[in-house]
Short mmCIF file of C-alpha atoms in Angstrom, two decimals:
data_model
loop_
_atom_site.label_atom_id
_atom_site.label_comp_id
_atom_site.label_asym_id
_atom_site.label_seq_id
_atom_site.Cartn_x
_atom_site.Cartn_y
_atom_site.Cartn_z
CA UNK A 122 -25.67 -5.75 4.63
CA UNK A 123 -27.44 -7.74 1.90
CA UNK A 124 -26.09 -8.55 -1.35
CA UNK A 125 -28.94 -6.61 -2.90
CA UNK A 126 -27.83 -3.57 -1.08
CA UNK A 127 -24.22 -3.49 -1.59
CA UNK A 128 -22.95 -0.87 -3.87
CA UNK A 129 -21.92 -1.33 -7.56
CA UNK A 130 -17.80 -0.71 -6.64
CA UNK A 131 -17.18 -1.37 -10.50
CA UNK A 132 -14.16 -3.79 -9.22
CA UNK A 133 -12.69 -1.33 -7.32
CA UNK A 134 -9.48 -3.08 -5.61
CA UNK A 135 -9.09 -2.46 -1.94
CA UNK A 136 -12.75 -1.01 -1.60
CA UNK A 137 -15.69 -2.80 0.92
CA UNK A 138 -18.83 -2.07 0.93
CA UNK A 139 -20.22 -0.49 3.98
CA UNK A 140 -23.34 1.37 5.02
CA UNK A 141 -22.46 4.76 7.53
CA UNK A 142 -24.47 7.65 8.31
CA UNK A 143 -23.22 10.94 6.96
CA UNK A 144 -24.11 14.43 8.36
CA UNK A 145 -24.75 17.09 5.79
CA UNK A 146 -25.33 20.38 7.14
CA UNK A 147 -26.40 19.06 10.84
CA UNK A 148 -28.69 15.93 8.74
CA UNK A 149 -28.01 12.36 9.19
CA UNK A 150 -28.25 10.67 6.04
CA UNK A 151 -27.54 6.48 5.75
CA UNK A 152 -25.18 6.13 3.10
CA UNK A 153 -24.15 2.49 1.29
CA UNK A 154 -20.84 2.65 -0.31
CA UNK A 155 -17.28 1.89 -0.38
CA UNK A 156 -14.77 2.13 2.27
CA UNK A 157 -11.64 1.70 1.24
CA UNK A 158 -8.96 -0.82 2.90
CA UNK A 159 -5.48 0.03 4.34
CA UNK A 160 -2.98 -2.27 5.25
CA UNK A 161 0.79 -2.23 6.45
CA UNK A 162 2.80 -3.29 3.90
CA UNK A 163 6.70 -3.44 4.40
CA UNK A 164 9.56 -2.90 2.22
CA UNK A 165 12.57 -5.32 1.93
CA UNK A 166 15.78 -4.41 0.35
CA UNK A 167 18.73 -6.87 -0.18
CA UNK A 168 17.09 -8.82 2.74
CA UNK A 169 16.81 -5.75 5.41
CA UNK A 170 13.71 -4.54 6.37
CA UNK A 171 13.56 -0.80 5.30
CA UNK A 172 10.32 0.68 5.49
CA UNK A 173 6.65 0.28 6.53
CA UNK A 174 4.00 1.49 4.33
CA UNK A 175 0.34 2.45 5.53
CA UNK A 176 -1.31 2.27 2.02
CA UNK A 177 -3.99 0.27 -0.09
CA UNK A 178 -2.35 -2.88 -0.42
CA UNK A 179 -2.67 -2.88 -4.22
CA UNK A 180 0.14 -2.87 -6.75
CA UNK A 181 2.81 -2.33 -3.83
CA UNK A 182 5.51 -3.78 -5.32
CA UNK A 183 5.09 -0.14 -7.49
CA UNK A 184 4.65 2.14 -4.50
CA UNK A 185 7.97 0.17 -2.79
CA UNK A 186 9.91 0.62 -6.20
CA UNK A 187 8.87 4.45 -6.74
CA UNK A 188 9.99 5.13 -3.20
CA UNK A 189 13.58 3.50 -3.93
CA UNK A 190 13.52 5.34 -6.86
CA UNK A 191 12.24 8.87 -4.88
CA UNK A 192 14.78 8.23 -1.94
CA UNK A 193 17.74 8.00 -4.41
CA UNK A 194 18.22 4.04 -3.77
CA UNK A 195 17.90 3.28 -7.36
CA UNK A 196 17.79 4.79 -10.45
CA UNK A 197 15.62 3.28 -12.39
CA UNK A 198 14.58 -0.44 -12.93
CA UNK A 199 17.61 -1.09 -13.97
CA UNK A 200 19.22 -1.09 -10.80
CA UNK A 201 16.83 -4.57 -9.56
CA UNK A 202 17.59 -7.53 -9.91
CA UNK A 203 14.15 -9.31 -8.87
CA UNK A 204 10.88 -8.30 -6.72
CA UNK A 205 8.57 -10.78 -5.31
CA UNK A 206 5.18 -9.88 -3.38
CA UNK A 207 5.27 -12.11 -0.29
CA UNK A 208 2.59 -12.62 2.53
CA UNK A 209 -0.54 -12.26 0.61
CA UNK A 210 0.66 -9.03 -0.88
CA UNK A 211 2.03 -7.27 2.52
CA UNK A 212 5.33 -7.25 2.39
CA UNK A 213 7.71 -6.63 -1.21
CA UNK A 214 11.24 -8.10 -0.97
CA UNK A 215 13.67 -6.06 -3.53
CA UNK A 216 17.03 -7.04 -4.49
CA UNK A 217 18.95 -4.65 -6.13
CA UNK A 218 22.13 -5.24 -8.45
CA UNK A 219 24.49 -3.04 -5.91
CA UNK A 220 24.54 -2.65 -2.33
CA UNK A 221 23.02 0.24 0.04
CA UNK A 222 23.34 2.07 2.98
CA UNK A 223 20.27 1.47 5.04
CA UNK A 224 19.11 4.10 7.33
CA UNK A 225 19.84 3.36 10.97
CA UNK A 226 16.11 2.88 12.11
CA UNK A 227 13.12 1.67 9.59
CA UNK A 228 11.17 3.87 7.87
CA UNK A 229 7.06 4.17 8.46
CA UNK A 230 5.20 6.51 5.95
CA UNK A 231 1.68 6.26 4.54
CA UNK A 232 1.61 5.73 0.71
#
């Protein structure tokens, strides 16, 4: 794909431009647009692995903190004591201001 042909994503994070043939009612049709990118990203807590995310690997440490938040783990920000994104943005170590009972096997869930 040329420059010239790529599609105007308007900075859309995690998108790639890519040219695919659509079928609309039974018609092929080349498309050029975006495709967007999903990566594993895994969740740290207190040093334990916890979970794996399939997601767009943008703003994770915010998808890793509403889950803690969503599985009960924490109650609000309140309740961390740092975040860091580590490994070019796939994988958000969270250490939290109390201790928590992990599950007994890692969790995998798309985000």
């Amino acid at each position: 794909m040329d420059d010239h042909d790529a599609p105007n994503l308007n900075g859309l994070a995690g998108a790639h431009p890519a040219r695919y043939v659509v079928y609309d009612h039974g018609t092929p049709r080349t498309v050029l647009a975006g495709v967007i990118e999903e990566a594993q990203v895994c969740l740290f807590v207190n040093g334990v692995e916890l979970a794996t995310f399939m997601c767009l690997p943008v703003d994770a440490h915010e998808l890793a903190l509403g889950f803690l938040r969503l599985e009960g783990l924490i109650g609000g920000l309140s309740d961390v004591r740092a975040w860091h994104i580590v490994d070019g943005g796939t994988c958000v170590d969270v250490w939290l201001n109390h201790p928590i009972e992990l599950p007994k096997r890692a969790i995998t869930t798309s985000g």
